[in-house]
mmCIF file of C-alpha atoms in Angstrom:
data_model
loop_
_atom_site.group_PDB
_atom_site.id
_atom_site.type_symbol
_atom_site.label_atom_id
_atom_site.label_comp_id
_atom_site.label_asym_id
_atom_site.label_seq_id
_atom_site.Cartn_x
_atom_site.Cartn_y
_atom_site.Cartn_z
ATOM 1 C CA MET W 1 -1.749 -16.695 17.110
ATOM 2 C CA GLY W 2 -0.588 -19.129 14.399
ATOM 3 C CA GLU W 3 2.789 -19.727 12.809
ATOM 4 C CA VAL W 4 4.862 -16.764 11.664
ATOM 5 C CA THR W 5 8.003 -16.237 9.659
ATOM 6 C CA GLU W 6 10.635 -13.547 9.952
ATOM 7 C CA ASP W 7 11.582 -12.061 6.619
ATOM 8 C CA LEU W 8 14.065 -9.416 5.521
ATOM 9 C CA LEU W 9 13.113 -6.558 3.198
ATOM 10 C CA LEU W 10 15.212 -3.882 1.488
ATOM 11 C CA GLY W 11 18.370 -5.923 1.678
ATOM 12 C CA GLY W 12 17.915 -6.599 5.404
ATOM 13 C CA ARG W 13 17.138 -3.026 6.463
ATOM 14 C CA VAL W 14 13.608 -4.055 7.487
ATOM 15 C CA ARG W 15 12.762 -7.141 9.517
ATOM 16 C CA LEU W 16 9.182 -8.308 9.099
ATOM 17 C CA VAL W 17 7.383 -10.917 11.159
ATOM 18 C CA GLN W 18 4.273 -12.053 9.291
ATOM 19 C CA PRO W 19 1.932 -15.069 9.173
ATOM 20 C CA ASP W 20 3.321 -17.999 7.257
ATOM 21 C CA LYS W 21 -0.041 -18.489 5.512
ATOM 22 C CA GLY W 22 -2.493 -16.092 3.926
ATOM 23 C CA HIS W 23 -1.588 -12.728 2.458
ATOM 24 C CA ARG W 24 2.132 -11.941 2.738
ATOM 25 C CA ALA W 25 4.113 -8.852 1.842
ATOM 26 C CA GLY W 26 5.979 -9.030 -1.469
ATOM 27 C CA THR W 27 6.762 -7.030 -4.580
ATOM 28 C CA ASP W 28 3.563 -4.947 -4.412
ATOM 29 C CA ALA W 29 4.585 -3.639 -0.993
ATOM 30 C CA VAL W 30 8.132 -2.911 -2.194
ATOM 31 C CA LEU W 31 6.868 -0.918 -5.190
ATOM 32 C CA LEU W 32 4.355 1.049 -3.140
ATOM 33 C CA ALA W 33 6.958 2.005 -0.543
ATOM 34 C CA ALA W 34 9.413 2.925 -3.302
ATOM 35 C CA SER W 35 6.821 5.389 -4.646
ATOM 36 C CA ALA W 36 6.388 7.199 -1.322
ATOM 37 C CA ALA W 37 7.951 10.664 -1.218
ATOM 38 C CA VAL W 38 8.217 11.077 2.557
ATOM 39 C CA LYS W 39 9.619 14.302 4.013
ATOM 40 C CA PRO W 40 10.771 15.027 7.575
ATOM 41 C CA GLY W 41 7.810 16.023 9.717
ATOM 42 C CA ASP W 42 5.210 14.384 7.472
ATOM 43 C CA VAL W 43 2.276 12.488 8.948
ATOM 44 C CA VAL W 44 2.217 9.256 6.939
ATOM 45 C CA VAL W 45 -0.736 6.855 7.179
ATOM 46 C CA ASP W 46 -0.415 3.274 5.917
ATOM 47 C CA VAL W 47 -4.039 2.215 5.335
ATOM 48 C CA GLY W 48 -4.656 -1.527 5.375
ATOM 49 C CA ALA W 49 -1.199 -1.976 6.826
ATOM 50 C CA ALA W 50 -1.378 -5.667 7.789
ATOM 51 C CA THR W 51 1.968 -6.311 9.526
ATOM 52 C CA GLY W 52 3.357 -2.917 8.479
ATOM 53 C CA ALA W 53 5.615 -3.733 5.518
ATOM 54 C CA VAL W 54 4.859 -0.633 3.424
ATOM 55 C CA GLY W 55 5.102 1.893 6.244
ATOM 56 C CA LEU W 56 8.215 0.283 7.674
ATOM 57 C CA MET W 57 9.994 0.365 4.314
ATOM 58 C CA ALA W 58 9.022 4.020 3.916
ATOM 59 C CA ALA W 59 10.322 4.684 7.451
ATOM 60 C CA ALA W 60 13.617 3.010 6.585
ATOM 61 C CA ARG W 61 14.163 5.795 4.042
ATOM 62 C CA GLU W 62 12.938 8.674 6.216
ATOM 63 C CA ARG W 63 12.953 8.356 10.012
ATOM 64 C CA GLY W 64 11.902 11.949 10.601
ATOM 65 C CA ALA W 65 8.226 11.401 9.774
ATOM 66 C CA ARG W 66 5.346 10.265 11.972
ATOM 67 C CA PHE W 67 3.956 6.907 10.847
ATOM 68 C CA ILE W 68 0.451 5.615 11.572
ATOM 69 C CA PHE W 69 -0.469 2.048 10.628
ATOM 70 C CA VAL W 70 -4.197 1.311 10.164
ATOM 71 C CA GLU W 71 -5.265 -2.332 10.339
ATOM 72 C CA ARG W 72 -8.623 -3.834 11.328
ATOM 73 C CA ASP W 73 -7.336 -7.346 12.156
ATOM 74 C CA SER W 74 -6.140 -7.297 15.764
ATOM 75 C CA HIS W 75 -3.734 -10.214 15.222
ATOM 76 C CA LEU W 76 -2.016 -8.471 12.300
ATOM 77 C CA ALA W 77 -2.033 -5.193 14.229
ATOM 78 C CA GLU W 78 -0.172 -6.853 17.107
ATOM 79 C CA LEU W 79 2.430 -8.194 14.683
ATOM 80 C CA CYS W 80 2.693 -4.667 13.246
ATOM 81 C CA ARG W 81 3.439 -3.307 16.735
ATOM 82 C CA ARG W 82 6.104 -5.963 17.157
ATOM 83 C CA ASN W 83 7.613 -5.070 13.787
ATOM 84 C CA CYS W 84 7.705 -1.382 14.712
ATOM 85 C CA ARG W 85 9.588 -2.224 17.915
ATOM 86 C CA ASP W 86 11.981 -4.590 16.135
ATOM 87 C CA ASN W 87 12.787 -1.939 13.527
ATOM 88 C CA GLY W 88 13.078 0.971 15.949
ATOM 89 C CA VAL W 89 10.092 2.784 14.440
ATOM 90 C CA GLU W 90 7.920 4.704 16.887
ATOM 91 C CA GLY W 91 4.839 4.041 14.799
ATOM 92 C CA GLU W 92 1.269 4.265 16.005
ATOM 93 C CA VAL W 93 -0.890 1.227 15.240
ATOM 94 C CA ALA W 94 -4.595 2.037 14.950
ATOM 95 C CA VAL W 95 -6.936 -0.956 15.025
ATOM 96 C CA ALA W 96 -9.824 0.311 12.932
ATOM 97 C CA ASP W 97 -12.032 -0.532 9.975
ATOM 98 C CA VAL W 98 -11.195 2.109 7.395
ATOM 99 C CA LEU W 99 -14.663 1.694 5.873
ATOM 100 C CA ASP W 100 -16.345 2.722 9.139
ATOM 101 C CA LYS W 101 -16.178 6.452 9.957
ATOM 102 C CA GLY W 102 -16.970 5.857 13.621
ATOM 103 C CA SER W 103 -14.215 3.258 13.873
ATOM 104 C CA ARG W 104 -11.713 5.684 12.304
ATOM 105 C CA LEU W 105 -12.643 8.567 14.563
ATOM 106 C CA ALA W 106 -12.566 6.366 17.679
ATOM 107 C CA VAL W 107 -8.828 5.774 17.214
ATOM 108 C CA GLY W 108 -7.997 9.364 16.303
ATOM 109 C CA LEU W 109 -7.928 9.071 12.510
ATOM 110 C CA ASN W 110 -9.283 12.535 11.915
ATOM 111 C CA PRO W 111 -10.125 14.145 8.567
ATOM 112 C CA ASP W 112 -7.520 16.420 6.965
ATOM 113 C CA SER W 113 -4.716 15.127 9.189
ATOM 114 C CA ALA W 114 -2.270 13.285 6.903
ATOM 115 C CA ASP W 115 0.401 14.579 4.543
ATOM 116 C CA LEU W 116 0.706 11.215 2.815
ATOM 117 C CA VAL W 117 -1.544 8.152 2.641
ATOM 118 C CA LEU W 118 -0.149 4.865 1.327
ATOM 119 C CA THR W 119 -2.545 2.060 0.516
ATOM 120 C CA ASN W 120 -2.655 -1.363 -1.107
ATOM 121 C CA PRO W 121 -6.402 -2.025 -0.865
ATOM 122 C CA PRO W 122 -7.964 -5.452 -1.300
ATOM 123 C CA PHE W 123 -8.082 -6.024 -5.039
ATOM 124 C CA LEU W 124 -11.544 -7.599 -5.354
ATOM 125 C CA GLU W 125 -15.079 -6.972 -4.214
ATOM 126 C CA GLU W 126 -17.673 -9.537 -3.247
ATOM 127 C CA GLY W 127 -19.251 -11.064 -6.328
ATOM 128 C CA GLN W 128 -16.339 -10.249 -8.648
ATOM 129 C CA ALA W 129 -14.417 -13.488 -8.239
ATOM 130 C CA ARG W 130 -14.183 -16.614 -6.158
ATOM 131 C CA ILE W 131 -12.849 -15.645 -2.742
ATOM 132 C CA SER W 132 -10.152 -17.725 -1.025
ATOM 133 C CA PRO W 133 -11.399 -20.072 1.736
ATOM 134 C CA ASP W 134 -8.445 -18.903 3.845
ATOM 135 C CA ARG W 135 -9.931 -16.267 6.174
ATOM 136 C CA GLY W 136 -6.846 -14.082 6.344
ATOM 137 C CA ARG W 137 -6.236 -14.176 2.610
ATOM 138 C CA ALA W 138 -9.907 -13.479 1.868
ATOM 139 C CA ALA W 139 -9.948 -10.436 4.161
ATOM 140 C CA ALA W 140 -6.807 -9.084 2.485
ATOM 141 C CA HIS W 141 -8.109 -9.626 -1.036
ATOM 142 C CA ALA W 142 -11.830 -8.793 -0.950
ATOM 143 C CA LEU W 143 -13.997 -5.822 0.009
ATOM 144 C CA PRO W 144 -17.779 -5.695 0.323
ATOM 145 C CA ALA W 145 -19.633 -4.620 -2.804
ATOM 146 C CA GLY W 146 -18.878 -0.961 -3.450
ATOM 147 C CA GLY W 147 -16.029 -1.133 -0.971
ATOM 148 C CA LEU W 148 -13.304 0.256 -3.228
ATOM 149 C CA GLU W 149 -14.983 3.653 -3.549
ATOM 150 C CA ALA W 150 -15.644 3.747 0.204
ATOM 151 C CA TRP W 151 -12.007 2.817 0.886
ATOM 152 C CA LEU W 152 -10.593 5.499 -1.397
ATOM 153 C CA LYS W 153 -13.038 8.120 -0.123
ATOM 154 C CA ALA W 154 -11.840 7.380 3.426
ATOM 155 C CA CYS W 155 -8.179 7.627 2.330
ATOM 156 C CA ALA W 156 -8.790 10.945 0.576
ATOM 157 C CA GLY W 157 -10.666 12.211 3.615
ATOM 158 C CA LEU W 158 -7.634 11.629 5.821
ATOM 159 C CA LEU W 159 -5.460 13.857 3.644
ATOM 160 C CA LYS W 160 -4.764 17.483 4.366
ATOM 161 C CA PRO W 161 -5.397 19.863 1.465
ATOM 162 C CA LYS W 162 -2.524 19.294 -0.994
ATOM 163 C CA GLY W 163 -1.730 15.998 0.737
ATOM 164 C CA ARG W 164 -0.795 13.059 -1.482
ATOM 165 C CA LEU W 165 -2.233 9.564 -1.831
ATOM 166 C CA VAL W 166 -0.157 6.726 -3.347
ATOM 167 C CA MET W 167 -1.761 3.393 -4.231
ATOM 168 C CA ILE W 168 -1.028 0.136 -6.027
ATOM 169 C CA HIS W 169 -3.794 -1.910 -7.626
ATOM 170 C CA ARG W 170 -4.544 -4.423 -10.359
ATOM 171 C CA ALA W 171 -4.132 -3.114 -13.892
ATOM 172 C CA ASP W 172 -7.547 -4.396 -14.954
ATOM 173 C CA ARG W 173 -9.208 -2.004 -12.485
ATOM 174 C CA VAL W 174 -7.400 1.159 -13.588
ATOM 175 C CA ALA W 175 -10.442 2.802 -15.209
ATOM 176 C CA GLU W 176 -12.573 2.287 -12.118
ATOM 177 C CA CYS W 177 -9.847 3.544 -9.777
ATOM 178 C CA LEU W 178 -9.202 6.692 -11.826
ATOM 179 C CA ARG W 179 -12.921 7.447 -12.028
ATOM 180 C CA ILE W 180 -13.124 7.292 -8.232
ATOM 181 C CA LEU W 181 -9.885 9.110 -7.449
ATOM 182 C CA GLU W 182 -10.678 12.048 -9.725
ATOM 183 C CA LYS W 183 -13.526 12.984 -7.377
ATOM 184 C CA TRP W 184 -11.013 14.159 -4.763
ATOM 185 C CA LEU W 185 -7.528 14.178 -6.284
ATOM 186 C CA GLY W 186 -5.786 15.833 -9.195
ATOM 187 C CA GLY W 187 -2.315 15.735 -10.668
ATOM 188 C CA LEU W 188 -2.669 11.964 -10.943
ATOM 189 C CA GLU W 189 0.559 10.217 -11.952
ATOM 190 C CA LEU W 190 0.096 6.734 -13.331
ATOM 191 C CA ARG W 191 2.758 4.047 -13.802
ATOM 192 C CA PHE W 192 2.000 0.598 -15.195
ATOM 193 C CA VAL W 193 3.895 -2.456 -13.954
ATOM 194 C CA HIS W 194 4.572 -5.249 -16.470
ATOM 195 C CA PRO W 195 5.879 -8.745 -15.638
ATOM 196 C CA SER W 196 8.051 -8.522 -18.777
ATOM 197 C CA ALA W 197 8.442 -6.143 -21.711
ATOM 198 C CA ASP W 198 6.260 -8.265 -24.008
ATOM 199 C CA ARG W 199 3.367 -8.873 -21.591
ATOM 200 C CA PRO W 200 0.423 -6.707 -20.521
ATOM 201 C CA ALA W 201 0.574 -4.787 -17.263
ATOM 202 C CA ILE W 202 -0.548 -6.601 -14.120
ATOM 203 C CA ARG W 203 -0.397 -3.693 -11.666
ATOM 204 C CA PHE W 204 -0.415 0.070 -11.689
ATOM 205 C CA LEU W 205 0.863 2.657 -9.264
ATOM 206 C CA VAL W 206 -0.986 5.942 -8.965
ATOM 207 C CA SER W 207 -0.434 9.053 -6.894
ATOM 208 C CA GLY W 208 -2.534 12.186 -6.655
ATOM 209 C CA ILE W 209 -2.850 15.441 -4.736
ATOM 210 C CA LYS W 210 -5.968 16.367 -2.797
ATOM 211 C CA GLY W 211 -7.699 19.348 -4.349
ATOM 212 C CA SER W 212 -5.348 19.640 -7.329
ATOM 213 C CA ARG W 213 -6.764 20.331 -10.787
ATOM 214 C CA ALA W 214 -3.651 19.294 -12.704
ATOM 215 C CA PRO W 215 -4.121 16.727 -15.500
ATOM 216 C CA VAL W 216 -3.195 13.067 -15.498
ATOM 217 C CA SER W 217 0.406 12.132 -16.331
ATOM 218 C CA ILE W 218 1.576 8.728 -17.577
ATOM 219 C CA LEU W 219 5.016 7.857 -16.204
ATOM 220 C CA PRO W 220 7.469 5.398 -17.796
ATOM 221 C CA PRO W 221 6.432 1.773 -17.185
ATOM 222 C CA LEU W 222 8.216 -0.560 -14.808
ATOM 223 C CA ILE W 223 9.329 -3.903 -16.258
ATOM 224 C CA LEU W 224 9.812 -6.462 -13.493
ATOM 225 C CA ASN W 225 11.619 -9.278 -15.330
ATOM 226 C CA GLY W 226 14.107 -9.514 -18.181
ATOM 227 C CA PRO W 227 14.069 -12.025 -21.064
ATOM 228 C CA ASP W 228 15.719 -14.606 -18.784
ATOM 229 C CA GLY W 229 12.749 -14.509 -16.410
ATOM 230 C CA HIS W 230 14.758 -12.962 -13.572
ATOM 231 C CA PHE W 231 14.330 -9.535 -12.028
ATOM 232 C CA THR W 232 15.750 -6.671 -14.054
ATOM 233 C CA PRO W 233 18.567 -4.655 -12.430
ATOM 234 C CA GLN W 234 16.045 -1.919 -11.595
ATOM 235 C CA THR W 235 13.681 -4.367 -9.887
ATOM 236 C CA GLU W 236 16.574 -5.896 -7.959
ATOM 237 C CA ALA W 237 17.674 -2.434 -6.820
ATOM 238 C CA LEU W 238 14.133 -1.608 -5.677
ATOM 239 C CA HIS W 239 13.974 -4.797 -3.601
ATOM 240 C CA ARG W 240 17.360 -4.021 -2.027
ATOM 241 C CA GLY W 241 16.295 -0.477 -1.200
ATOM 242 C CA GLU W 242 18.950 1.001 -3.480
ATOM 243 C CA ALA W 243 16.468 2.711 -5.836
ATOM 244 C CA ASN W 244 13.051 4.307 -5.730
ATOM 245 C CA LEU W 245 10.240 5.289 -8.103
ATOM 246 C CA LEU W 246 9.966 8.947 -7.178
#
């Protein structure tokens, strides 16, 4: 199964066992979970969940929702199950390839079934950049050609009418992501994430409502680090679970 580490998120409220090598949960997961408006009774689907960091952090804020973790890697899915048990979350872990409709349906991921979908999709597609030789990292970072649109179409398909999708992605792919999302979602709210106030954005967060026709809104940016190179008070509070981006 390989070596794992046990890490603490949200100031220790979430314990996360994850592989010591390859893709590991970090600030992106914290920001995505902090942008999730979860209500009691919601069906929340964490698509591309890996070991469950995003869904578990969302569950730490709202225990009264039903959480489903979708992960195609069986090793990561088993760690996700362990993390659900360790954190007292009665989450369902679905081992499925989100890009494959048959795979989704086989594990009960039915269309129009989710109130909220959270996703941190692989940032690259084959042919766009050199892919890591590490198998786990490569799988987490790269989709097949055309995979981003297929991924987002599948996420939108899981949503009930008026359900919400929340995603984090690389800032240099914002135009492509918005072009795709506008096929199914409206009321898009966009927030850019900057490493410091004087540097270009490196990430963006976007949420949208299935079937809405509302226009795009640009929210205030998030600045991760102050002039001293350390996290700003807001970023620190987000990592401790004492603030959110709702």
